[in-house]
């Protein structure tokens, strides 16, 4: 197994201290509004197609920019993420997750100055851009970074389902296994797309954006998002 593949496994591991354990990515609010166990697989699939794949395009572009030392391009991707994420709640969440990922990655890969440079230069550190920067530092390929981005989204939701719905962990593992072909295909397509991010489809989940605002003011909740 290559070094890049091992690094990808590390980044995709739920034990990597990137802060995702505190988030449900909209599942908690969906459950509060009536989503049951049977509806979670459809929720996972919708996020993959409408949100995670679009965010992965930013992560791949950020990996290339970080590899090339293009700080201007990374700054442009920060702005692009903000433009593609109209919900202030979701922008703030992404920035917090990105900051945590960078902090942990700077410790895991201390010989990668590109992480520290981006942390110092960026005023927003959205998670998709941060993941690309970390992927470049870890020696990951475009496909590796896209796969981690899309898989992590699904795994975060599946992990939250265990706490919210009190279910068999083997069932959530099956959900993720069922998504493997779609994750792999989406990652390959993202990595092969030659278009700049600005010409690619943005996230398209208005329901999740609206629900994030309701969740943010909920009096009782387990997760930040």
mmCIF file of C-alpha atoms in Angstrom:
data_model
loop_
_atom_site.group_PDB
_atom_site.id
_atom_site.type_symbol
_atom_site.label_atom_id
_atom_site.label_comp_id
_atom_site.label_asym_id
_atom_site.label_seq_id
_atom_site.Cartn_x
_atom_site.Cartn_y
_atom_site.Cartn_z
ATOM 1 C CA UNK A 1 0.000 0.000 0.000
ATOM 2 C CA UNK A 2 1.366 3.417 -0.935
ATOM 3 C CA UNK A 3 2.139 6.202 1.527
ATOM 4 C CA UNK A 4 -0.653 8.281 -0.010
ATOM 5 C CA UNK A 5 -3.151 5.462 0.496
ATOM 6 C CA UNK A 6 -2.172 5.142 4.149
ATOM 7 C CA UNK A 7 -2.510 8.906 4.593
ATOM 8 C CA UNK A 8 -5.976 8.716 3.051
ATOM 9 C CA UNK A 9 -6.958 6.015 5.522
ATOM 10 C CA UNK A 10 -5.706 8.183 8.366
ATOM 11 C CA UNK A 11 -7.717 11.199 7.217
ATOM 12 C CA UNK A 12 -10.835 9.070 6.734
ATOM 13 C CA UNK A 13 -10.497 7.430 10.155
ATOM 14 C CA UNK A 14 -13.118 8.647 12.625
ATOM 15 C CA UNK A 15 -10.393 8.708 15.286
ATOM 16 C CA UNK A 16 -8.475 11.428 13.470
ATOM 17 C CA UNK A 17 -9.190 14.488 15.651
ATOM 18 C CA UNK A 18 -10.811 16.685 13.011
ATOM 19 C CA UNK A 19 -13.956 17.499 14.981
ATOM 20 C CA UNK A 20 -16.506 15.642 12.844
ATOM 21 C CA UNK A 21 -17.681 13.557 15.820
ATOM 22 C CA UNK A 22 -19.554 16.632 17.109
ATOM 23 C CA UNK A 23 -21.595 17.017 13.921
ATOM 24 C CA UNK A 24 -24.503 15.221 12.279
ATOM 25 C CA UNK A 25 -24.469 17.331 9.082
ATOM 26 C CA UNK A 26 -28.180 17.973 9.259
ATOM 27 C CA UNK A 27 -29.326 14.523 10.366
ATOM 28 C CA UNK A 28 -30.257 15.604 13.893
ATOM 29 C CA UNK A 29 -32.667 18.241 12.626
ATOM 30 C CA UNK A 30 -34.044 15.825 10.049
ATOM 31 C CA UNK A 31 -34.726 13.263 12.789
ATOM 32 C CA UNK A 32 -36.343 15.949 14.938
ATOM 33 C CA UNK A 33 -38.651 16.714 12.009
ATOM 34 C CA UNK A 34 -39.682 13.099 11.474
ATOM 35 C CA UNK A 35 -36.932 11.209 9.610
ATOM 36 C CA UNK A 36 -36.732 7.592 10.818
ATOM 37 C CA UNK A 37 -34.162 4.826 10.410
ATOM 38 C CA UNK A 38 -35.541 3.782 7.041
ATOM 39 C CA UNK A 39 -35.038 7.306 5.696
ATOM 40 C CA UNK A 40 -31.357 7.623 6.586
ATOM 41 C CA UNK A 41 -29.967 5.813 3.490
ATOM 42 C CA UNK A 42 -31.848 8.225 1.230
ATOM 43 C CA UNK A 43 -30.519 11.133 3.309
ATOM 44 C CA UNK A 44 -26.973 9.795 2.869
ATOM 45 C CA UNK A 45 -27.424 9.410 -0.872
ATOM 46 C CA UNK A 46 -28.895 12.889 -1.254
ATOM 47 C CA UNK A 47 -26.005 14.474 0.633
ATOM 48 C CA UNK A 48 -23.508 12.575 -1.530
ATOM 49 C CA UNK A 49 -25.053 13.778 -4.778
ATOM 50 C CA UNK A 50 -26.082 17.295 -3.780
ATOM 51 C CA UNK A 51 -23.444 18.411 -1.250
ATOM 52 C CA UNK A 52 -20.432 16.150 -0.731
ATOM 53 C CA UNK A 53 -19.512 15.780 -4.401
ATOM 54 C CA UNK A 54 -19.709 19.540 -4.954
ATOM 55 C CA UNK A 55 -17.529 20.186 -1.899
ATOM 56 C CA UNK A 56 -15.050 17.582 -3.138
ATOM 57 C CA UNK A 57 -14.455 19.659 -6.270
ATOM 58 C CA UNK A 58 -13.148 22.455 -4.031
ATOM 59 C CA UNK A 59 -10.971 20.007 -2.093
ATOM 60 C CA UNK A 60 -9.363 18.706 -5.298
ATOM 61 C CA UNK A 61 -8.746 22.239 -6.586
ATOM 62 C CA UNK A 62 -7.243 23.174 -3.224
ATOM 63 C CA UNK A 63 -4.942 20.137 -3.299
ATOM 64 C CA UNK A 64 -3.619 21.255 -6.685
ATOM 65 C CA UNK A 65 -3.183 24.860 -5.550
ATOM 66 C CA UNK A 66 -1.369 23.810 -2.381
ATOM 67 C CA UNK A 67 0.846 21.445 -4.351
ATOM 68 C CA UNK A 68 1.777 24.296 -6.685
ATOM 69 C CA UNK A 69 2.258 26.796 -3.864
ATOM 70 C CA UNK A 70 -0.493 29.056 -5.223
ATOM 71 C CA UNK A 71 -1.679 31.045 -2.212
ATOM 72 C CA UNK A 72 -3.728 33.345 -4.447
ATOM 73 C CA UNK A 73 -5.655 30.366 -5.772
ATOM 74 C CA UNK A 74 -6.299 29.095 -2.245
ATOM 75 C CA UNK A 75 -7.635 32.525 -1.284
ATOM 76 C CA UNK A 76 -9.896 32.446 -4.345
ATOM 77 C CA UNK A 77 -11.183 29.029 -3.292
ATOM 78 C CA UNK A 78 -11.967 30.378 0.187
ATOM 79 C CA UNK A 79 -14.098 33.027 -1.508
ATOM 80 C CA UNK A 80 -15.640 30.489 -3.865
ATOM 81 C CA UNK A 81 -16.723 28.313 -0.949
ATOM 82 C CA UNK A 82 -18.364 31.297 0.737
ATOM 83 C CA UNK A 83 -20.224 32.133 -2.464
ATOM 84 C CA UNK A 84 -21.430 28.550 -2.839
ATOM 85 C CA UNK A 85 -22.596 28.294 0.792
ATOM 86 C CA UNK A 86 -25.299 30.941 1.379
ATOM 87 C CA UNK A 87 -26.162 29.754 4.897
ATOM 88 C CA UNK A 88 -24.127 31.701 7.494
ATOM 89 C CA UNK A 89 -24.645 28.822 9.920
ATOM 90 C CA UNK A 90 -23.131 26.284 7.523
ATOM 91 C CA UNK A 91 -20.280 28.630 6.601
ATOM 92 C CA UNK A 92 -19.370 28.994 10.261
ATOM 93 C CA UNK A 93 -19.540 25.234 10.808
ATOM 94 C CA UNK A 94 -17.315 24.591 7.797
ATOM 95 C CA UNK A 95 -14.777 27.116 9.050
ATOM 96 C CA UNK A 96 -14.667 25.528 12.487
ATOM 97 C CA UNK A 97 -14.226 22.065 11.020
ATOM 98 C CA UNK A 98 -11.533 23.337 8.670
ATOM 99 C CA UNK A 99 -9.661 25.014 11.491
ATOM 100 C CA UNK A 100 -9.749 21.847 13.596
ATOM 101 C CA UNK A 101 -8.597 19.708 10.675
ATOM 102 C CA UNK A 102 -5.660 22.040 10.011
ATOM 103 C CA UNK A 103 -4.651 22.117 13.660
ATOM 104 C CA UNK A 104 -4.583 18.329 13.880
ATOM 105 C CA UNK A 105 -2.876 17.945 10.502
ATOM 106 C CA UNK A 106 -0.152 20.426 11.455
ATOM 107 C CA UNK A 107 0.710 18.113 14.336
ATOM 108 C CA UNK A 108 0.448 14.936 12.260
ATOM 109 C CA UNK A 109 2.570 16.342 9.393
ATOM 110 C CA UNK A 110 4.905 18.869 11.086
ATOM 111 C CA UNK A 111 7.297 18.850 8.114
ATOM 112 C CA UNK A 112 4.634 20.295 5.778
ATOM 113 C CA UNK A 113 4.975 24.102 5.863
ATOM 114 C CA UNK A 114 2.080 24.517 3.409
ATOM 115 C CA UNK A 115 -0.393 23.747 6.215
ATOM 116 C CA UNK A 116 1.015 26.461 8.467
ATOM 117 C CA UNK A 117 1.149 28.943 5.589
ATOM 118 C CA UNK A 118 -2.486 28.390 4.755
ATOM 119 C CA UNK A 119 -3.525 28.600 8.421
ATOM 120 C CA UNK A 120 -1.734 31.933 8.700
ATOM 121 C CA UNK A 121 -3.021 33.374 5.432
ATOM 122 C CA UNK A 122 -6.658 32.271 5.449
ATOM 123 C CA UNK A 123 -9.290 34.214 7.365
ATOM 124 C CA UNK A 124 -11.955 31.541 6.878
ATOM 125 C CA UNK A 125 -10.364 28.043 6.535
ATOM 126 C CA UNK A 126 -13.472 26.320 5.076
ATOM 127 C CA UNK A 127 -13.206 22.578 5.473
ATOM 128 C CA UNK A 128 -13.194 21.658 1.751
ATOM 129 C CA UNK A 129 -10.210 23.945 1.134
ATOM 130 C CA UNK A 130 -8.491 22.813 4.320
ATOM 131 C CA UNK A 131 -8.874 19.170 3.298
ATOM 132 C CA UNK A 132 -7.219 19.874 -0.051
ATOM 133 C CA UNK A 133 -4.297 21.611 1.654
ATOM 134 C CA UNK A 134 -3.869 18.705 4.065
ATOM 135 C CA UNK A 135 -4.191 16.191 1.243
ATOM 136 C CA UNK A 136 -1.371 17.872 -0.644
ATOM 137 C CA UNK A 137 0.815 17.866 2.463
ATOM 138 C CA UNK A 138 0.105 14.166 3.001
ATOM 139 C CA UNK A 139 0.955 13.265 -0.602
ATOM 140 C CA UNK A 140 -2.584 12.280 -1.566
ATOM 141 C CA UNK A 141 -3.761 12.265 -5.184
ATOM 142 C CA UNK A 142 -6.806 14.049 -6.556
ATOM 143 C CA UNK A 143 -8.812 10.819 -6.367
ATOM 144 C CA UNK A 144 -7.626 10.209 -2.796
ATOM 145 C CA UNK A 145 -8.745 13.670 -1.684
ATOM 146 C CA UNK A 146 -12.095 13.435 -3.459
ATOM 147 C CA UNK A 147 -12.721 10.003 -1.950
ATOM 148 C CA UNK A 148 -11.916 11.181 1.572
ATOM 149 C CA UNK A 149 -14.133 14.255 1.149
ATOM 150 C CA UNK A 150 -17.150 12.262 -0.026
ATOM 151 C CA UNK A 151 -16.659 9.310 2.312
ATOM 152 C CA UNK A 152 -16.160 11.509 5.373
ATOM 153 C CA UNK A 153 -19.486 13.238 4.733
ATOM 154 C CA UNK A 154 -21.333 9.919 4.660
ATOM 155 C CA UNK A 155 -19.426 8.444 7.602
ATOM 156 C CA UNK A 156 -20.147 11.497 9.755
ATOM 157 C CA UNK A 157 -23.881 11.180 9.128
ATOM 158 C CA UNK A 158 -23.825 7.414 9.714
ATOM 159 C CA UNK A 159 -21.969 7.841 12.998
ATOM 160 C CA UNK A 160 -24.491 10.439 14.159
ATOM 161 C CA UNK A 161 -27.344 8.054 13.315
ATOM 162 C CA UNK A 162 -26.049 5.622 15.924
ATOM 163 C CA UNK A 163 -26.485 8.212 18.667
ATOM 164 C CA UNK A 164 -29.726 9.683 17.402
ATOM 165 C CA UNK A 165 -31.616 6.509 16.515
ATOM 166 C CA UNK A 166 -30.126 3.863 18.822
ATOM 167 C CA UNK A 167 -29.435 1.284 16.146
ATOM 168 C CA UNK A 168 -27.165 -1.639 15.325
ATOM 169 C CA UNK A 169 -23.710 -0.350 14.249
ATOM 170 C CA UNK A 170 -23.594 -3.097 11.646
ATOM 171 C CA UNK A 171 -26.519 -1.464 9.860
ATOM 172 C CA UNK A 172 -24.682 1.837 9.476
ATOM 173 C CA UNK A 173 -21.669 -0.089 8.169
ATOM 174 C CA UNK A 174 -23.938 -1.667 5.567
ATOM 175 C CA UNK A 175 -25.222 1.741 4.510
ATOM 176 C CA UNK A 176 -21.657 2.899 3.899
ATOM 177 C CA UNK A 177 -20.762 -0.337 2.114
ATOM 178 C CA UNK A 178 -23.748 0.135 -0.163
ATOM 179 C CA UNK A 179 -22.466 3.598 -1.050
ATOM 180 C CA UNK A 180 -18.924 2.468 -1.898
ATOM 181 C CA UNK A 181 -19.475 2.162 -5.673
ATOM 182 C CA UNK A 182 -21.176 5.560 -5.829
ATOM 183 C CA UNK A 183 -18.461 7.181 -3.699
ATOM 184 C CA UNK A 184 -15.705 5.710 -5.872
ATOM 185 C CA UNK A 185 -17.387 6.757 -9.115
ATOM 186 C CA UNK A 186 -18.107 10.277 -7.864
ATOM 187 C CA UNK A 187 -14.499 10.676 -6.703
ATOM 188 C CA UNK A 188 -13.146 9.596 -10.083
ATOM 189 C CA UNK A 189 -15.461 12.010 -11.890
ATOM 190 C CA UNK A 190 -14.471 14.910 -9.643
ATOM 191 C CA UNK A 191 -10.765 14.206 -10.116
ATOM 192 C CA UNK A 192 -11.125 13.927 -13.898
ATOM 193 C CA UNK A 193 -13.241 17.066 -14.408
ATOM 194 C CA UNK A 194 -11.017 19.696 -16.084
ATOM 195 C CA UNK A 195 -13.338 22.635 -15.398
ATOM 196 C CA UNK A 196 -12.445 25.248 -12.772
ATOM 197 C CA UNK A 197 -14.582 25.160 -9.628
ATOM 198 C CA UNK A 198 -16.500 28.286 -10.654
ATOM 199 C CA UNK A 199 -17.826 26.411 -13.699
ATOM 200 C CA UNK A 200 -18.929 23.322 -11.771
ATOM 201 C CA UNK A 201 -22.293 22.838 -10.018
ATOM 202 C CA UNK A 202 -22.483 24.206 -6.473
ATOM 203 C CA UNK A 203 -24.163 22.353 -3.595
ATOM 204 C CA UNK A 204 -27.912 22.162 -4.185
ATOM 205 C CA UNK A 205 -29.623 21.309 -0.901
ATOM 206 C CA UNK A 206 -31.772 24.267 0.112
ATOM 207 C CA UNK A 207 -33.654 22.099 2.624
ATOM 208 C CA UNK A 208 -30.428 21.352 4.507
ATOM 209 C CA UNK A 209 -29.481 25.039 4.511
ATOM 210 C CA UNK A 210 -32.852 26.081 5.931
ATOM 211 C CA UNK A 211 -32.830 23.257 8.491
ATOM 212 C CA UNK A 212 -29.374 24.349 9.692
ATOM 213 C CA UNK A 213 -30.848 27.658 10.830
ATOM 214 C CA UNK A 214 -33.595 25.904 12.780
ATOM 215 C CA UNK A 215 -31.108 23.499 14.353
ATOM 216 C CA UNK A 216 -28.817 26.342 15.425
ATOM 217 C CA UNK A 217 -31.534 27.791 17.705
ATOM 218 C CA UNK A 218 -32.881 24.486 19.018
ATOM 219 C CA UNK A 219 -32.940 24.409 22.805
ATOM 220 C CA UNK A 220 -31.940 20.746 23.079
ATOM 221 C CA UNK A 221 -29.481 19.110 20.701
ATOM 222 C CA UNK A 222 -26.670 16.592 20.735
ATOM 223 C CA UNK A 223 -24.685 17.938 17.799
ATOM 224 C CA UNK A 224 -23.313 21.273 16.649
ATOM 225 C CA UNK A 225 -24.831 20.707 13.214
#
